Short mmCIF file of C-alpha atoms (C1' of nucleotides) in Angstrom, two decimals:
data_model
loop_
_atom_site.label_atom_id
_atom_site.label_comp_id
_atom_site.label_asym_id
_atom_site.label_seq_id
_atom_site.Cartn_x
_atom_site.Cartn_y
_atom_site.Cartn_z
CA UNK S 1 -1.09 -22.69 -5.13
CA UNK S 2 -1.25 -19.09 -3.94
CA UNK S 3 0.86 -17.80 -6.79
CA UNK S 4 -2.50 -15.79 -7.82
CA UNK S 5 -0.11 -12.42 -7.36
CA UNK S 6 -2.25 -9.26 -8.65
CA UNK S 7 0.44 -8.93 -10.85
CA UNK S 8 -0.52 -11.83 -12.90
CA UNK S 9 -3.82 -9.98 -13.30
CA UNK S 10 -2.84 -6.81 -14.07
CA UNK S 11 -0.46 -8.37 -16.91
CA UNK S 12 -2.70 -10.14 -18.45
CA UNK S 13 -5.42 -7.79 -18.44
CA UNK S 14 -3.19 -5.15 -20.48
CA UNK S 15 -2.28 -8.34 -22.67
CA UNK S 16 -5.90 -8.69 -23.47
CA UNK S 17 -6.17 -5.08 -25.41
CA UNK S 18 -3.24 -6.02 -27.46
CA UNK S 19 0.04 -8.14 -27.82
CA UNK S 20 2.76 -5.97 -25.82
CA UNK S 21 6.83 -6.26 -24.87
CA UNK S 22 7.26 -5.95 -21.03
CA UNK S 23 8.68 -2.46 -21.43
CA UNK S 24 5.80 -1.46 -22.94
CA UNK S 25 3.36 -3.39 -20.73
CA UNK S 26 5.15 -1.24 -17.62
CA UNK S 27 4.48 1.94 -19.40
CA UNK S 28 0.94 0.86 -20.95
CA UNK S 29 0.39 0.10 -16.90
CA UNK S 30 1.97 3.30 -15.80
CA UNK S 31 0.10 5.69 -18.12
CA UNK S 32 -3.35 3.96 -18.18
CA UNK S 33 -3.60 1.94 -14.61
CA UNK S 34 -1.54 4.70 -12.73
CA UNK S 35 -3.61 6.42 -10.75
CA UNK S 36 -4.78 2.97 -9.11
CA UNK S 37 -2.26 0.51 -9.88
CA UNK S 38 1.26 0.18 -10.20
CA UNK S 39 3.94 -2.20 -11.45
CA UNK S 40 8.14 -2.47 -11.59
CA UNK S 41 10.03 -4.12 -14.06
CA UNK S 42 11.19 -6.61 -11.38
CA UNK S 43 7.18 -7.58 -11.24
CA UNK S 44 6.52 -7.53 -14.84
CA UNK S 45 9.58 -10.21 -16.22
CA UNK S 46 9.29 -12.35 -13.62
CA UNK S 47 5.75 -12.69 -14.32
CA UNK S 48 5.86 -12.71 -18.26
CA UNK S 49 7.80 -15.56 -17.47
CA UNK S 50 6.12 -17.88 -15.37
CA UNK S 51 2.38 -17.01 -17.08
CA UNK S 52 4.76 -17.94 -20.13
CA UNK S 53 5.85 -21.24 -18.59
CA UNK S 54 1.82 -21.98 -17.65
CA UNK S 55 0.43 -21.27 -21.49
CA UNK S 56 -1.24 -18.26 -20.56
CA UNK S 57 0.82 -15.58 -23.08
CA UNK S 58 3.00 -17.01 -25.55
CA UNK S 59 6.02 -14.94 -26.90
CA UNK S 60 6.02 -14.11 -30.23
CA UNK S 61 9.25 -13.16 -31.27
CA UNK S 62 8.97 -10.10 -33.22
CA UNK S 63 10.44 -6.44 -34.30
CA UNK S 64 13.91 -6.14 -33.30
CA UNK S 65 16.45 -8.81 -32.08
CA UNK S 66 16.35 -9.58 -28.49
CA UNK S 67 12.77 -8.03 -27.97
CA UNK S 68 9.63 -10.36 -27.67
CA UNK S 69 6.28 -9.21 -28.27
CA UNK S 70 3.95 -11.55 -25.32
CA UNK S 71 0.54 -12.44 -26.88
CA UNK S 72 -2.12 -14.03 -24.43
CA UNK S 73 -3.30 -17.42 -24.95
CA UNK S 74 -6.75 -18.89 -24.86
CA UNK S 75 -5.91 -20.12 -21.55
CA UNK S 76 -4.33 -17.03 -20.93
CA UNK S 77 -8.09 -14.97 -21.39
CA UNK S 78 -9.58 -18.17 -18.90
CA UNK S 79 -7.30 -17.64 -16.34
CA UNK S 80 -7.57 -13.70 -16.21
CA UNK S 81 -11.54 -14.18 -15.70
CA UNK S 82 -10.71 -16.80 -13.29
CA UNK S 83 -8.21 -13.85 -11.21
CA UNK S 84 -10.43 -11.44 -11.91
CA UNK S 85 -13.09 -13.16 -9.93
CA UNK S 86 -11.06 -14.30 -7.18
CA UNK S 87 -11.58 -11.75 -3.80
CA UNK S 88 -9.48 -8.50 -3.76
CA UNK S 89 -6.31 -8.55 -1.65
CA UNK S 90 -6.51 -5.68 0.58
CA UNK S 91 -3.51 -3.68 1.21
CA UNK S 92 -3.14 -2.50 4.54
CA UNK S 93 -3.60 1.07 5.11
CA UNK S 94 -0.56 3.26 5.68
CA UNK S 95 -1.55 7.37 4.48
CA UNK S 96 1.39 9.24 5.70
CA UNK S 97 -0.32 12.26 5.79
CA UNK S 98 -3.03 11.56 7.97
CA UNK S 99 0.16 9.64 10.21
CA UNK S 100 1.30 13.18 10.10
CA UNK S 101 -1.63 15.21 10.66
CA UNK S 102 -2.76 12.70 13.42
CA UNK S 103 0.53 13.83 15.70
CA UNK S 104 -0.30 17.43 14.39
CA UNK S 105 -0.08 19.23 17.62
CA UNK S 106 4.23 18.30 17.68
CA UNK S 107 4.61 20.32 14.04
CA UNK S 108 1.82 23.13 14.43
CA UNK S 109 -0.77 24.40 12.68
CA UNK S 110 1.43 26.11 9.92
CA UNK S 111 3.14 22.90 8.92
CA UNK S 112 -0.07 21.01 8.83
CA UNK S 113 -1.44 23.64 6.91
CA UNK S 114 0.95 23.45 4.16
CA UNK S 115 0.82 19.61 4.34
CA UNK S 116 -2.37 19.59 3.37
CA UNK S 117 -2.12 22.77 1.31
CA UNK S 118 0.37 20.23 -1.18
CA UNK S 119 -2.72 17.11 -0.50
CA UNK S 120 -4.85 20.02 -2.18
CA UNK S 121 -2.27 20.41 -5.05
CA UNK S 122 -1.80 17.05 -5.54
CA UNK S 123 -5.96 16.50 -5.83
CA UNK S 124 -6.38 19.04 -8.37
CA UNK S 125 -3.53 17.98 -10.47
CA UNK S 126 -5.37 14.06 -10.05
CA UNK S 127 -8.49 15.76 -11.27
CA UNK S 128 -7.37 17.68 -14.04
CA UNK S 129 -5.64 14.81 -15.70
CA UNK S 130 -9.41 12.71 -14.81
CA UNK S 131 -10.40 15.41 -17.31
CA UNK S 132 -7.83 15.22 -19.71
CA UNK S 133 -8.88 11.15 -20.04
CA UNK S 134 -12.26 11.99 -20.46
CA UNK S 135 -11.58 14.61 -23.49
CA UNK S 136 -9.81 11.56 -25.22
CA UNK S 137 -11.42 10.59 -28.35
CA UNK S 138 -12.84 7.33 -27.92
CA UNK S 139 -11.47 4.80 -30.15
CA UNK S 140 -13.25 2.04 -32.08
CA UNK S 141 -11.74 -0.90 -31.19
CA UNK S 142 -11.84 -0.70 -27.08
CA UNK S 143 -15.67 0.80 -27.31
CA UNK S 144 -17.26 -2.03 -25.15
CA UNK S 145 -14.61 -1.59 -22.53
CA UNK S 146 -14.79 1.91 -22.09
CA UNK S 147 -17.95 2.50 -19.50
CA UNK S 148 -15.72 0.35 -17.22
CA UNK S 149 -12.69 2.43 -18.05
CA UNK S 150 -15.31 5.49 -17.48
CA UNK S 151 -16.14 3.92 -13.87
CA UNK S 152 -12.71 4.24 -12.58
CA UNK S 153 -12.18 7.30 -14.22
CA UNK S 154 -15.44 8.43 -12.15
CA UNK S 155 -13.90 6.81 -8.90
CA UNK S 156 -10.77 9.03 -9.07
CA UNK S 157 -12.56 11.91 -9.28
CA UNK S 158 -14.64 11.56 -6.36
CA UNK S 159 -11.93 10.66 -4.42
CA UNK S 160 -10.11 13.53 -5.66
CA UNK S 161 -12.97 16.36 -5.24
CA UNK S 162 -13.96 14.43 -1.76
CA UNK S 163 -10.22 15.51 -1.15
CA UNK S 164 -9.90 19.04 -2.57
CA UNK S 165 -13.21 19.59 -0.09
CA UNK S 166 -11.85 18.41 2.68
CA UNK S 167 -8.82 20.06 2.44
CA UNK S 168 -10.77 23.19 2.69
CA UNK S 169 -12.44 22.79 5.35
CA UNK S 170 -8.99 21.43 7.30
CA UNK S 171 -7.51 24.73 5.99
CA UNK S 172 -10.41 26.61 8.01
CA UNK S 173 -10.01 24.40 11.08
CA UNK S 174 -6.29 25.02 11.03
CA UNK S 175 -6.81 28.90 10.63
CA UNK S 176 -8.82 28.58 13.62
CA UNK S 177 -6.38 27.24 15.43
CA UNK S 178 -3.31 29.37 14.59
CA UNK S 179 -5.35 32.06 15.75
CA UNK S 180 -7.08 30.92 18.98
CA UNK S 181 -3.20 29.91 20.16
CA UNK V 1 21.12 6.57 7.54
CA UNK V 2 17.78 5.94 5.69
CA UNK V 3 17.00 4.00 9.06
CA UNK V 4 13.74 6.41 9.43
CA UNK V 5 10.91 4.18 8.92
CA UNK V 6 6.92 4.84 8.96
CA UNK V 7 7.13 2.78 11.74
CA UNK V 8 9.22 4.39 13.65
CA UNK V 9 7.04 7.55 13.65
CA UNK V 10 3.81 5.94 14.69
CA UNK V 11 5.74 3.67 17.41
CA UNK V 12 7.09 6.90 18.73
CA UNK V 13 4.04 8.92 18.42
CA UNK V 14 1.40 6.29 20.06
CA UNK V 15 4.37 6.75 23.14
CA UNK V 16 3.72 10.11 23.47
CA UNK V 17 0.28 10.24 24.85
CA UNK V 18 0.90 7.52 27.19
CA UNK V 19 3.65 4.28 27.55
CA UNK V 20 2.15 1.71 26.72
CA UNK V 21 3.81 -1.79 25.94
CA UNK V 22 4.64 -3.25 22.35
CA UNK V 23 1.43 -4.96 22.82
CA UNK V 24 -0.53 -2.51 23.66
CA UNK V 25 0.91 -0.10 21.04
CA UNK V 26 -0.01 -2.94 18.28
CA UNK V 27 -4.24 -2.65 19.43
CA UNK V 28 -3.91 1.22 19.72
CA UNK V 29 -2.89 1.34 16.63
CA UNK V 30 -4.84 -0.69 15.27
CA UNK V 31 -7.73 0.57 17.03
CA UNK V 32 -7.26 4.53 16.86
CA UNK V 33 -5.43 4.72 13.81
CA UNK V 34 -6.85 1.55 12.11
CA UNK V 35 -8.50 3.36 9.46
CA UNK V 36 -5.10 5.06 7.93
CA UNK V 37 -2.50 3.08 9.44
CA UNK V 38 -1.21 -0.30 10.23
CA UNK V 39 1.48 -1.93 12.01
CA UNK V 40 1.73 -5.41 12.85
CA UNK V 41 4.42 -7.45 16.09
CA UNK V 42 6.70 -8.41 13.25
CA UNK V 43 7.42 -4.27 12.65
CA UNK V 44 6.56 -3.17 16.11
CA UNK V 45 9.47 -4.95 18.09
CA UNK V 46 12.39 -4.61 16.15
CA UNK V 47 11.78 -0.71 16.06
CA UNK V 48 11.10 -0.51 19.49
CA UNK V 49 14.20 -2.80 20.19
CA UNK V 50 16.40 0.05 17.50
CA UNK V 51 14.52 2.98 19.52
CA UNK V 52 15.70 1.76 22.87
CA UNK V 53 19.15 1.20 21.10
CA UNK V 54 18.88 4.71 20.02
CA UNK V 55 17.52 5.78 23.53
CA UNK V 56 14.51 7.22 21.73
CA UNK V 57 12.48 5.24 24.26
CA UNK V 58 13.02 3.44 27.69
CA UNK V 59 12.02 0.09 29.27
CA UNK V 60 10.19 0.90 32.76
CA UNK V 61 9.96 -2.71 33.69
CA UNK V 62 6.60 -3.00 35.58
CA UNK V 63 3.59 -4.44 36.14
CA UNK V 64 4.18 -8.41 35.36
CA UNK V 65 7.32 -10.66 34.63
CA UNK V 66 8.79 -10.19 31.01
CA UNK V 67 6.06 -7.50 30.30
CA UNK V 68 8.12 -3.93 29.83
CA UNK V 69 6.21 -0.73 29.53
CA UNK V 70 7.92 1.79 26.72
CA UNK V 71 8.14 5.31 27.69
CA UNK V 72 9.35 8.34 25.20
CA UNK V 73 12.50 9.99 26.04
CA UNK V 74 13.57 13.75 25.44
CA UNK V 75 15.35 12.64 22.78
CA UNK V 76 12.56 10.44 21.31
CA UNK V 77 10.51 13.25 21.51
CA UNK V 78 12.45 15.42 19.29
CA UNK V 79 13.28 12.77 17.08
CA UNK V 80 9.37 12.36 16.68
CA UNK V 81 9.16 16.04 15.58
CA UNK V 82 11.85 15.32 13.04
CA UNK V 83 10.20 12.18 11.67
CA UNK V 84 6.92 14.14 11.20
CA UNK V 85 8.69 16.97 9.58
CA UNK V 86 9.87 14.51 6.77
CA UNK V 87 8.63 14.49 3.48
CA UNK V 88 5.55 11.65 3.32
CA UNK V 89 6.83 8.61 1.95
CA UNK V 90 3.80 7.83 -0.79
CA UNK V 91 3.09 3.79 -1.30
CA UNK V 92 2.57 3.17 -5.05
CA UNK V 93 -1.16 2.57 -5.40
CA UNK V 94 -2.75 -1.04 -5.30
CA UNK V 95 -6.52 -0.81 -5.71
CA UNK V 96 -8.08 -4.12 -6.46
CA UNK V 97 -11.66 -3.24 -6.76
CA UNK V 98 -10.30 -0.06 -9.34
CA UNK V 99 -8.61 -3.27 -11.54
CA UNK V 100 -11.07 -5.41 -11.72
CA UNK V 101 -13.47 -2.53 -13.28
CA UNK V 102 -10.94 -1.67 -15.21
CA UNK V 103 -11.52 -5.01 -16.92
CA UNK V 104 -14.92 -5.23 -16.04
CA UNK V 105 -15.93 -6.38 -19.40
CA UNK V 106 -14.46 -9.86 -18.95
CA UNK V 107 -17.05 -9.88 -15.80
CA UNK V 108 -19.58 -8.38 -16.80
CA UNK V 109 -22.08 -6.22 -15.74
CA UNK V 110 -23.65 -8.48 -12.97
CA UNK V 111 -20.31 -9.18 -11.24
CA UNK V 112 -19.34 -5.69 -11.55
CA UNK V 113 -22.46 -4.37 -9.40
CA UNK V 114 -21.63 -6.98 -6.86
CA UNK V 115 -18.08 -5.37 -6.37
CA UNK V 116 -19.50 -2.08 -6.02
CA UNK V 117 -22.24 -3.14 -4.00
CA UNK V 118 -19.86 -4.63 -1.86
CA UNK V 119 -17.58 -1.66 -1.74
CA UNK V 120 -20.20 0.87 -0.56
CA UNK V 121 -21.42 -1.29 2.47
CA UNK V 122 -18.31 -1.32 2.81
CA UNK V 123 -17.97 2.66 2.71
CA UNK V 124 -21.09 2.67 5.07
CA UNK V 125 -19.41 0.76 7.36
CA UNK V 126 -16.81 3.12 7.61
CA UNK V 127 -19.28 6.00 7.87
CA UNK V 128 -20.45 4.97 10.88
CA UNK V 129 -17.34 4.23 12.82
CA UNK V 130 -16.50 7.71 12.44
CA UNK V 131 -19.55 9.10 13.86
CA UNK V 132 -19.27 6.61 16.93
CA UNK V 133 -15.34 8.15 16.82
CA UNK V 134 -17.56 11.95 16.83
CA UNK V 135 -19.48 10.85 19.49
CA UNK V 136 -16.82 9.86 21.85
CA UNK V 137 -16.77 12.07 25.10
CA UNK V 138 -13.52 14.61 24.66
CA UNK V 139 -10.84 13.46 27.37
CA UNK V 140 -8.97 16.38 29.46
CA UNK V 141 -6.05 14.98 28.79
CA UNK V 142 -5.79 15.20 25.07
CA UNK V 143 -8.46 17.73 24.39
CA UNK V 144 -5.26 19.51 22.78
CA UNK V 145 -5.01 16.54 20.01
CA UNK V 146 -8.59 16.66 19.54
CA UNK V 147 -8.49 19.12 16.43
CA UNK V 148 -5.76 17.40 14.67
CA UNK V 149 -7.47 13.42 15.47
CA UNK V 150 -11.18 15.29 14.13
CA UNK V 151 -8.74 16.49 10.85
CA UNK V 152 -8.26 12.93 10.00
CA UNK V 153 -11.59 11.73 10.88
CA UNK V 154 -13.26 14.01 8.52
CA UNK V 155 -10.82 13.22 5.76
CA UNK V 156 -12.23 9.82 6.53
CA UNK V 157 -15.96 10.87 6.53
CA UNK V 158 -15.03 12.80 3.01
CA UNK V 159 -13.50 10.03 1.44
CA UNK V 160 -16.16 7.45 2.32
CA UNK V 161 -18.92 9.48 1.51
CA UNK V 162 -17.10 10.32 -2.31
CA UNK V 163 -17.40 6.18 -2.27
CA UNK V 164 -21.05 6.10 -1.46
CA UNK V 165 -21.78 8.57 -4.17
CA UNK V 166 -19.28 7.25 -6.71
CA UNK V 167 -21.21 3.66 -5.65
CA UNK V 168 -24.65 4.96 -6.36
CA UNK V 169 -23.56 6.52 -9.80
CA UNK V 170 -21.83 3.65 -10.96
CA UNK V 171 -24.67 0.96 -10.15
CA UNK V 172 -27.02 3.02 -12.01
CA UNK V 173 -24.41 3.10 -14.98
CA UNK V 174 -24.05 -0.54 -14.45
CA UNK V 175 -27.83 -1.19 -14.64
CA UNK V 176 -28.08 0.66 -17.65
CA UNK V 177 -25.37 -1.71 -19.41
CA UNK V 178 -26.95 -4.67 -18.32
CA UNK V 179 -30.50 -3.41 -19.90
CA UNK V 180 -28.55 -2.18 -23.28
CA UNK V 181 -26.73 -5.79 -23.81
"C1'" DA P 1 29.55 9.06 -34.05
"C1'" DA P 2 27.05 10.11 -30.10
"C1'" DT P 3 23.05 10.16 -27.49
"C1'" DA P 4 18.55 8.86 -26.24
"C1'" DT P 5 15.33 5.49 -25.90
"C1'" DC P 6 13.79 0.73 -26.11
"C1'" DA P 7 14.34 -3.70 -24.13
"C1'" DT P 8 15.46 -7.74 -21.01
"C1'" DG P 9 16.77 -9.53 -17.02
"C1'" DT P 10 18.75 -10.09 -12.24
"C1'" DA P 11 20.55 -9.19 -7.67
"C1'" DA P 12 20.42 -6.60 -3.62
"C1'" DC P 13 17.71 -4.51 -0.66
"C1'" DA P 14 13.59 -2.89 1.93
"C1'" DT P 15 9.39 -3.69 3.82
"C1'" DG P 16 5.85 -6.08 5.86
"C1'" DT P 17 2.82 -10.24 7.15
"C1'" DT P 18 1.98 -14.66 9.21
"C1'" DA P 19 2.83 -18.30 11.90
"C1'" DC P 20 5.01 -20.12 15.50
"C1'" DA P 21 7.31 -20.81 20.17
"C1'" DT P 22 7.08 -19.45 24.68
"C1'" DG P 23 5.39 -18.07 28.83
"C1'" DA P 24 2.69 -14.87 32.41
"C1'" DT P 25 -1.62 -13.28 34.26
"C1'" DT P 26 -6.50 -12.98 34.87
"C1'" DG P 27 -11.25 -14.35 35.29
"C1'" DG P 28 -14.57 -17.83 35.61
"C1'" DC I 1 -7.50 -25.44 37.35
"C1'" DC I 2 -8.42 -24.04 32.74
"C1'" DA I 3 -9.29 -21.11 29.19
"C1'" DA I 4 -8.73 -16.63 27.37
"C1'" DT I 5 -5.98 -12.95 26.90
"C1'" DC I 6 -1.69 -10.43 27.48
"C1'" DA I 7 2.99 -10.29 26.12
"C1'" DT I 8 7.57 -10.90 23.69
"C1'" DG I 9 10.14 -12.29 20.16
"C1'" DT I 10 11.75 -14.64 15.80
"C1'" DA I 11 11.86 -17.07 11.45
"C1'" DA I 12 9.93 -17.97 7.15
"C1'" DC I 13 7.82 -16.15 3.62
"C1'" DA I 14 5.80 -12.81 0.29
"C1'" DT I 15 5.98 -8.76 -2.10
"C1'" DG I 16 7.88 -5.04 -4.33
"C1'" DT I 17 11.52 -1.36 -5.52
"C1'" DT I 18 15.94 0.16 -7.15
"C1'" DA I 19 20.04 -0.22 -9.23
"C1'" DC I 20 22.76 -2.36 -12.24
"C1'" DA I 21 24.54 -4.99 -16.41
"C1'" DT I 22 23.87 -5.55 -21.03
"C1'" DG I 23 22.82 -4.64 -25.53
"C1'" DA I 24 19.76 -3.19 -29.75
"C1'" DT I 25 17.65 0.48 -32.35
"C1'" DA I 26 16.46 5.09 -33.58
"C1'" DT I 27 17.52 9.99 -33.83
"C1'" DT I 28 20.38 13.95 -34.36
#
DNA sequence: AATATCATGTAACATGTTACATGATTGG
DNA sequence: CCAATCATGTAACATGTTACATGATATT
């Protein structure tokens, strides 16, 4: 088989909250999954289509002409447990910045101090928005999902304040450096 | 142009500590900068083939038959610099473990803890590679690099031990969801 | 009426992995 | 000599993004 893309996965998982049209499943994916996941239009149709063509979301042509709402099936809810339990894909690693900083001597302290000076930026932005999630009111309907929502939340900012502290201390180092040249 | 691949830089920036040939660049690569980057034979030959093109590196046939060491030119050397002044090309994130908490519910509580269990050995793992990394004896040579290679190596040390602590908190949340049910 | 947004889909492109074919060299 | 490893290269495949074509609906 090996069609078990993470796409699938992350489609049907947003279809199990509620019934969804594909442009709405990239921004529902985009606003809520975004800071670990991500997903283009030429993943989402594609996909929509053949879980369509298994039984696992049915359309169910509604609203407007042309637009279909997708609905997940009974098989549909099966066969997400059945990818969720299946081993995670591992992406390989590629973090440009530490690409960067690992050739650091050939730019110089200064540039790697404002590369990581923006990695710093970046992490605090993450963490305010963490915080921003967690001031959300929680809502009635999704109340058994949200400690799990509330574990990634807590994984982002870990990662995020691990980052904002070790850019820090790679500020210092740098400093050092500059000077001692 | 839009010819300037990741791959390019790291090809070109393994060459400038020492040529090496497109086999050898694959294991240091995989061995030094394993824990932020990959490259694999099917990315590593065409760019060196386009580098030589480009005369960004040189064949110094040696050693055995068909085997050609790569060596850095001038001009590879300054297109390196250029390469690592551009702006860091971000991958849209993928994080498997992070979606199937997300959905956790459809787990469960029990196969949740297993995925975090698995992801802080996992962390620990790392951990300790990077203190073997610490401990290696400093080389004459490169004792120059040092400073930047430590940069990345705590930014590794940082970001697995934010895992190990997000781990902890999160089985203990866990637990507590599998009492409450 | 014009513009912005919602919506679907596809085609072209970019990137990257895996598996294979092929052969040289080294160590036991 | 034989197995393991070193070494080069390519082809097939998988994945994913971007840009485009097309049109409906909502907003001003």
């Amino acid at each position: 088989m090996a069609r078990a893309s993470q796409t699938e996965t992350a489609v049907l998982g947003a279809l199990s909250f509620m019934p969804m049209t594909g442009y709405a499943l990239r921004e529902a994916i985009r606003d809520v999954l975004g800071h670990f996941w991500s997903e283009s239009f030429g993943q989402i149709y594609p996909a929509l289509a053949e879980l369509e063509q298994r039984g696992d979301v049915r359309r169910a042509g509604s609203g407007r002409t042309g637009a279909s709402t997708f609905d997940i099936t009974r098989a549909g809810k099966a066969r997400l447990k059945e990818l969720l339990g299946q081993p995670i894909q591992q992406v390989p690693p590629r973090n440009g910045l530490m690409l960067r900083l690992f050739f650091g001597r050939q730019l110089g302290p200064l540039a790697c101090r404002s590369l990581v000076l923006g990695a710093r930026a970046e992490a605090e932005r993450r963490l305010a928005q963490f915080d921003a999630i967690r001031r959300e009111p929680p809502d009635e309907e999704t109340a058994q999902d949200r400690p799990y929502w509330l574990l990634t939340v807590s994984a982002g900012e870990h990662s995020a304040r691990a980052a904002i502290d070790w850019a820090d201390e790679a500020l210092a180092a740098l400093d050092e450096l500059g000077r001692s040249r």
